CSV table of C-alpha atoms in Angstrom, one decimal:
chain,number,residue,atom,x,y,z
A,5,UNK,CA,62.4,56.4,124.9
A,6,UNK,CA,66.0,56.5,126.0
A,7,UNK,CA,68.0,58.5,123.5
A,8,UNK,CA,71.5,58.3,125.1
A,9,UNK,CA,73.6,55.6,126.6
A,10,UNK,CA,73.8,57.4,130.0
A,11,UNK,CA,70.3,58.7,130.4
A,12,UNK,CA,70.7,59.4,134.2
A,13,UNK,CA,73.0,62.2,133.4
A,14,UNK,CA,70.2,64.2,131.8
A,15,UNK,CA,69.0,64.9,135.3
A,16,UNK,CA,72.0,67.2,135.9
A,17,UNK,CA,74.4,67.2,138.9
A,18,UNK,CA,74.5,68.4,142.5
A,19,UNK,CA,77.5,69.0,144.7
A,20,UNK,CA,76.7,67.0,147.8
A,21,UNK,CA,78.1,68.8,150.8
A,22,UNK,CA,79.5,71.3,148.4
A,23,UNK,CA,82.3,69.0,147.3
A,24,UNK,CA,80.9,65.7,146.1
A,25,UNK,CA,79.3,65.8,142.7
A,26,UNK,CA,76.5,63.3,142.1
A,27,UNK,CA,74.1,62.7,139.2
A,28,UNK,CA,70.8,64.0,140.6
A,29,UNK,CA,68.8,60.9,139.6
A,30,UNK,CA,70.1,58.1,141.8
A,31,UNK,CA,69.0,54.6,142.8
A,32,UNK,CA,67.6,53.4,146.1
A,33,UNK,CA,68.2,49.8,147.2
A,34,UNK,CA,65.3,49.2,149.6
A,35,UNK,CA,63.4,47.0,147.1
A,36,UNK,CA,66.4,44.7,146.6
A,37,UNK,CA,65.5,42.8,149.7
A,38,UNK,CA,62.8,40.3,150.5
A,39,UNK,CA,59.1,41.0,151.4
A,40,UNK,CA,58.7,43.6,154.2
A,41,UNK,CA,62.3,44.7,153.5
A,42,UNK,CA,63.3,41.5,155.3
A,43,UNK,CA,65.8,38.8,154.2
A,44,UNK,CA,67.3,38.1,150.8
A,45,UNK,CA,65.4,38.7,147.5
A,46,UNK,CA,64.0,35.7,145.6
A,47,UNK,CA,66.5,36.4,142.8
A,48,UNK,CA,69.8,37.8,144.2
A,49,UNK,CA,71.4,37.6,140.8
A,50,UNK,CA,68.8,40.0,139.4
A,51,UNK,CA,69.6,42.3,142.2
A,52,UNK,CA,73.2,42.4,141.2
A,53,UNK,CA,72.2,43.0,137.6
A,54,UNK,CA,70.0,45.9,138.6
A,55,UNK,CA,72.9,47.6,140.5
A,56,UNK,CA,75.3,47.1,137.7
A,57,UNK,CA,72.8,48.3,135.1
A,58,UNK,CA,72.1,51.5,137.2
A,59,UNK,CA,75.8,52.4,137.0
A,60,UNK,CA,75.9,51.6,133.3
A,61,UNK,CA,73.0,54.0,132.7
A,62,UNK,CA,74.9,56.9,134.4
A,63,UNK,CA,73.8,56.6,138.0
A,64,UNK,CA,76.6,57.4,140.4
A,65,UNK,CA,74.6,58.0,143.6
A,66,UNK,CA,73.4,54.8,145.4
A,67,UNK,CA,71.3,55.1,148.6
A,68,UNK,CA,71.1,52.2,151.0
A,69,UNK,CA,70.8,51.4,154.8
A,70,UNK,CA,72.1,48.8,157.2
A,71,UNK,CA,68.5,48.0,158.1
A,72,UNK,CA,67.5,47.0,154.5
A,73,UNK,CA,67.4,43.2,155.0
A,74,UNK,CA,68.9,43.9,157.5
A,75,UNK,CA,72.5,43.5,156.2
A,76,UNK,CA,71.3,42.5,152.7
A,77,UNK,CA,71.4,45.6,150.5
A,78,UNK,CA,74.9,46.7,151.6
A,79,UNK,CA,76.4,43.2,150.8
A,80,UNK,CA,74.7,43.2,147.4
A,81,UNK,CA,76.2,46.6,146.6
A,82,UNK,CA,79.7,45.3,147.5
A,83,UNK,CA,79.2,42.2,145.4
A,84,UNK,CA,77.9,44.0,142.4
A,85,UNK,CA,80.0,47.1,142.3
A,86,UNK,CA,83.4,46.5,143.9
A,87,UNK,CA,85.9,47.7,142.9
A,88,UNK,CA,84.0,50.9,143.0
A,89,UNK,CA,84.2,53.5,140.2
A,90,UNK,CA,86.1,56.6,141.3
A,91,UNK,CA,83.0,58.8,141.0
A,92,UNK,CA,80.5,56.4,142.6
A,93,UNK,CA,78.9,57.9,145.8
A,94,UNK,CA,77.4,55.4,148.3
A,95,UNK,CA,75.0,56.8,150.9
A,96,UNK,CA,74.0,54.5,153.8
A,97,UNK,CA,71.9,55.0,156.9
A,98,UNK,CA,71.7,53.8,160.4
A,99,UNK,CA,69.4,54.3,163.5
A,100,UNK,CA,66.6,51.8,162.8
A,101,UNK,CA,66.7,48.2,164.2
A,102,UNK,CA,64.7,45.3,162.8
A,103,UNK,CA,63.0,42.4,164.6
A,104,UNK,CA,61.0,41.2,161.7
A,105,UNK,CA,59.3,42.1,158.3
A,106,UNK,CA,58.0,45.6,158.2
A,107,UNK,CA,59.1,46.3,161.8
A,108,UNK,CA,61.3,49.4,162.3
A,109,UNK,CA,62.5,50.7,165.7
A,110,UNK,CA,64.6,53.8,166.2
A,111,UNK,CA,67.8,53.4,168.2
A,112,UNK,CA,70.1,56.4,168.4
A,113,UNK,CA,72.4,55.5,171.2
A,114,UNK,CA,75.9,56.8,170.3
A,115,UNK,CA,77.6,53.4,170.8
A,116,UNK,CA,75.0,51.8,168.5
A,117,UNK,CA,75.5,54.4,165.7
A,118,UNK,CA,79.3,53.9,165.9
A,119,UNK,CA,79.0,50.2,165.8
A,120,UNK,CA,76.8,50.3,162.7
A,121,UNK,CA,79.1,52.8,161.0
A,122,UNK,CA,82.0,50.4,161.5
A,123,UNK,CA,79.9,47.5,160.2
A,124,UNK,CA,78.9,49.5,157.1
A,125,UNK,CA,82.5,50.4,156.4
A,126,UNK,CA,83.4,46.7,156.6
A,127,UNK,CA,80.5,45.3,154.6
A,128,UNK,CA,80.7,47.9,151.9
A,129,UNK,CA,84.5,47.6,151.8
A,130,UNK,CA,85.3,51.3,151.9
A,131,UNK,CA,87.7,53.4,154.0
A,132,UNK,CA,85.2,56.2,154.4
A,133,UNK,CA,81.4,56.4,154.0
A,134,UNK,CA,80.5,59.2,151.5
A,135,UNK,CA,77.2,60.1,153.2
A,136,UNK,CA,76.1,58.6,156.5
A,137,UNK,CA,72.5,59.3,157.4
A,138,UNK,CA,70.6,59.1,160.7
A,139,UNK,CA,67.6,57.0,159.6
A,140,UNK,CA,65.4,58.4,162.4
A,141,UNK,CA,65.9,60.6,165.4
A,142,UNK,CA,65.5,58.6,168.5
A,143,UNK,CA,63.3,60.5,170.9
A,144,UNK,CA,64.8,58.7,173.9
A,145,UNK,CA,68.3,60.0,173.2
A,146,UNK,CA,69.4,63.7,173.2
A,147,UNK,CA,69.9,65.0,169.7
A,148,UNK,CA,73.3,66.3,170.7
A,149,UNK,CA,74.4,62.7,171.5
A,150,UNK,CA,73.1,61.3,168.2
A,151,UNK,CA,74.4,64.0,165.8
A,152,UNK,CA,77.4,64.5,168.0
A,153,UNK,CA,78.5,60.9,167.5
A,154,UNK,CA,78.2,61.3,163.7
A,155,UNK,CA,80.3,64.4,163.9
A,156,UNK,CA,83.0,62.5,165.9
A,157,UNK,CA,83.0,59.8,163.2
A,158,UNK,CA,83.4,62.5,160.6
A,159,UNK,CA,86.3,64.1,162.5
A,160,UNK,CA,87.9,60.6,162.6
A,161,UNK,CA,87.7,60.4,158.8
A,162,UNK,CA,85.2,57.5,158.8
A,163,UNK,CA,82.4,59.4,157.2
A,164,UNK,CA,82.6,62.3,154.7
A,165,UNK,CA,79.2,63.9,155.1
A,166,UNK,CA,76.2,63.7,157.5
A,167,UNK,CA,72.6,63.4,156.6
A,168,UNK,CA,69.3,63.2,158.5
A,169,UNK,CA,66.0,61.4,157.6
A,170,UNK,CA,62.3,62.2,158.3
A,171,UNK,CA,62.9,65.4,160.1
A,172,UNK,CA,61.3,68.9,160.4
A,173,UNK,CA,62.9,72.3,159.7
A,174,UNK,CA,63.2,72.8,163.5
A,175,UNK,CA,65.0,69.5,164.0
A,176,UNK,CA,67.3,70.4,161.1
A,177,UNK,CA,68.2,73.7,162.6
A,178,UNK,CA,68.8,72.1,166.0
A,179,UNK,CA,71.1,69.5,164.5
A,180,UNK,CA,73.2,72.1,162.7
A,181,UNK,CA,74.4,73.2,166.2
A,182,UNK,CA,76.3,70.0,166.5
A,183,UNK,CA,77.4,69.2,162.9
A,184,UNK,CA,77.2,70.4,159.3
A,185,UNK,CA,74.2,68.6,157.6
A,186,UNK,CA,74.7,67.8,153.9
A,187,UNK,CA,71.4,66.1,153.2
A,188,UNK,CA,67.9,65.4,154.4
A,189,UNK,CA,65.7,62.5,153.3
A,190,UNK,CA,61.9,62.8,153.8
A,191,UNK,CA,58.8,61.4,152.1
A,192,UNK,CA,58.1,63.7,149.2
A,193,UNK,CA,56.5,63.2,145.7
A,194,UNK,CA,54.0,64.7,143.3
A,195,UNK,CA,51.1,63.4,145.4
A,196,UNK,CA,52.5,64.0,148.9
A,197,UNK,CA,54.1,67.3,149.6
A,198,UNK,CA,53.9,67.4,153.4
A,199,UNK,CA,57.7,68.2,153.5
A,200,UNK,CA,57.4,71.2,151.3
A,201,UNK,CA,58.6,73.6,154.0
A,202,UNK,CA,61.7,71.4,154.6
A,203,UNK,CA,62.4,71.3,150.9
A,204,UNK,CA,62.3,75.1,150.6
A,205,UNK,CA,64.6,75.5,153.6
A,206,UNK,CA,67.0,72.9,152.3
A,207,UNK,CA,67.2,74.7,149.0
A,208,UNK,CA,67.9,78.0,150.7
A,209,UNK,CA,70.8,76.3,152.6
A,210,UNK,CA,72.0,74.3,149.5
A,211,UNK,CA,71.3,71.1,151.4
A,212,UNK,CA,70.4,68.0,149.3
A,213,UNK,CA,66.9,66.8,149.7
A,214,UNK,CA,66.5,63.0,148.9
A,215,UNK,CA,62.8,62.3,148.4
A,216,UNK,CA,62.0,58.7,149.3
A,217,UNK,CA,59.0,57.0,147.6
A,218,UNK,CA,59.5,59.5,144.7
A,219,UNK,CA,57.3,57.6,142.1
A,220,UNK,CA,54.0,57.8,144.1
A,221,UNK,CA,51.2,59.3,142.0
A,222,UNK,CA,48.2,57.6,143.5
A,223,UNK,CA,44.8,58.8,142.2
A,224,UNK,CA,46.6,61.5,140.1
A,225,UNK,CA,47.5,58.8,137.6
A,226,UNK,CA,43.9,57.8,136.8
A,227,UNK,CA,43.1,57.3,133.1
A,228,UNK,CA,42.2,60.4,131.3
A,229,UNK,CA,43.5,62.7,134.0
A,230,UNK,CA,46.0,65.5,133.6
A,231,UNK,CA,49.0,63.3,134.5
A,232,UNK,CA,47.9,60.7,132.1
A,233,UNK,CA,47.4,63.2,129.3
A,234,UNK,CA,50.8,64.9,129.7
A,235,UNK,CA,52.5,61.5,130.0
A,236,UNK,CA,50.9,60.5,126.7
A,237,UNK,CA,52.1,63.7,125.0
A,238,UNK,CA,55.7,62.9,126.0
A,239,UNK,CA,55.3,59.2,125.2
A,240,UNK,CA,56.2,58.6,128.9
A,241,UNK,CA,54.7,56.8,131.8
A,242,UNK,CA,53.1,58.6,134.8
A,243,UNK,CA,56.0,57.5,137.0
A,244,UNK,CA,58.5,59.0,134.5
A,245,UNK,CA,56.5,62.3,134.7
A,246,UNK,CA,56.6,62.2,138.5
A,247,UNK,CA,60.4,62.0,138.3
A,248,UNK,CA,60.6,64.7,135.7
A,249,UNK,CA,58.4,66.9,138.0
A,250,UNK,CA,60.7,66.3,141.0
A,251,UNK,CA,63.8,67.1,138.9
A,252,UNK,CA,62.3,70.4,137.8
A,253,UNK,CA,60.8,71.3,141.2
A,254,UNK,CA,64.2,72.1,142.8
A,255,UNK,CA,67.9,71.7,141.9
A,256,UNK,CA,68.6,70.2,145.4
A,257,UNK,CA,66.2,67.3,144.9
A,258,UNK,CA,67.9,64.0,144.4
A,259,UNK,CA,65.3,61.3,143.6
A,260,UNK,CA,66.3,57.7,144.3
A,261,UNK,CA,63.6,55.5,142.7
A,262,UNK,CA,64.1,51.8,143.6
A,263,UNK,CA,63.2,48.6,141.9
A,264,UNK,CA,64.2,44.9,141.8
A,265,UNK,CA,63.8,44.7,138.0
A,266,UNK,CA,66.3,45.7,135.3
A,267,UNK,CA,63.4,46.5,132.9
A,268,UNK,CA,61.7,48.8,135.5
A,269,UNK,CA,65.0,50.4,136.3
A,270,UNK,CA,65.6,51.3,132.7
A,271,UNK,CA,62.1,52.8,132.5
A,272,UNK,CA,62.7,54.9,135.6
A,273,UNK,CA,66.0,56.2,134.5
A,274,UNK,CA,64.5,57.3,131.2
A,275,UNK,CA,62.4,59.7,133.2
A,276,UNK,CA,65.5,61.9,133.5
A,277,UNK,CA,65.1,62.7,129.8
A,278,UNK,CA,61.5,64.0,130.1
A,279,UNK,CA,61.6,67.7,129.8
A,280,UNK,CA,58.5,69.4,131.2
A,281,UNK,CA,57.5,72.9,130.0
A,282,UNK,CA,56.8,75.5,132.6
A,283,UNK,CA,53.1,75.3,131.8
A,284,UNK,CA,53.1,71.5,132.2
A,285,UNK,CA,55.0,71.8,135.5
A,286,UNK,CA,52.5,74.3,136.9
A,287,UNK,CA,49.6,72.1,135.8
A,288,UNK,CA,51.1,69.1,137.5
A,289,UNK,CA,51.9,71.1,140.6
A,290,UNK,CA,48.3,72.2,140.9
A,291,UNK,CA,47.1,68.7,141.0
A,292,UNK,CA,47.8,68.1,144.7
A,293,UNK,CA,47.6,71.6,145.9
């Protein structure tokens, strides 16, 4: 259903941090790793092809993390995309350690966050990280120490913008006492809107909201249901409709659907071209109310 050579651009743009324009439909690299987000993928060459194809389709916002693998997704990005295009924005994260498949443990000690920032700079091969996100707030470390260290890295010119992940409105407000926050990244999709309050607050403050797991539709995608019917009308898939709904929901939403397949990538990116009517948007919005 793609009608242009750069379908991602149909999603529009957002100025991250007020000064860094990104195409709203990006790409997330979590699925480029092995099972349990652990180790290398079965087909590293396909992972490289996926990254290059994403950029070819107009994506200029790539989201990753040092813990994906760990140290797998970032090297793949460097292999696939260096030398980087001038408009390519790479966002990475730190603050979660790994001891095995599907195991994630928050570590927010300032010296660890700084170490990982330096590692990401080296692995990605950049002089400055466009968006450096705290993957999780560590409850064992004062928030001032965690966000404050990111602010120091920003002052030193090692990161451009600061983001937070899986936070509440209250935590976001608290963090802004120590640094300017350019983005938040929480679970949010058509079927799961538990972060609606954070989204609305982010929109008020012009803070980017990066919804992870954006394609989830669950039981909403059952055959013969509203989602299925509207998707058929647009000659689209339920996942493409889920992306179209996110893009229409708020101008600060930057979905980053991930995949390890070029075919699936192309299908996802085509979702940027699905234009929902106001009535269709309201009908879909009511599904999970």
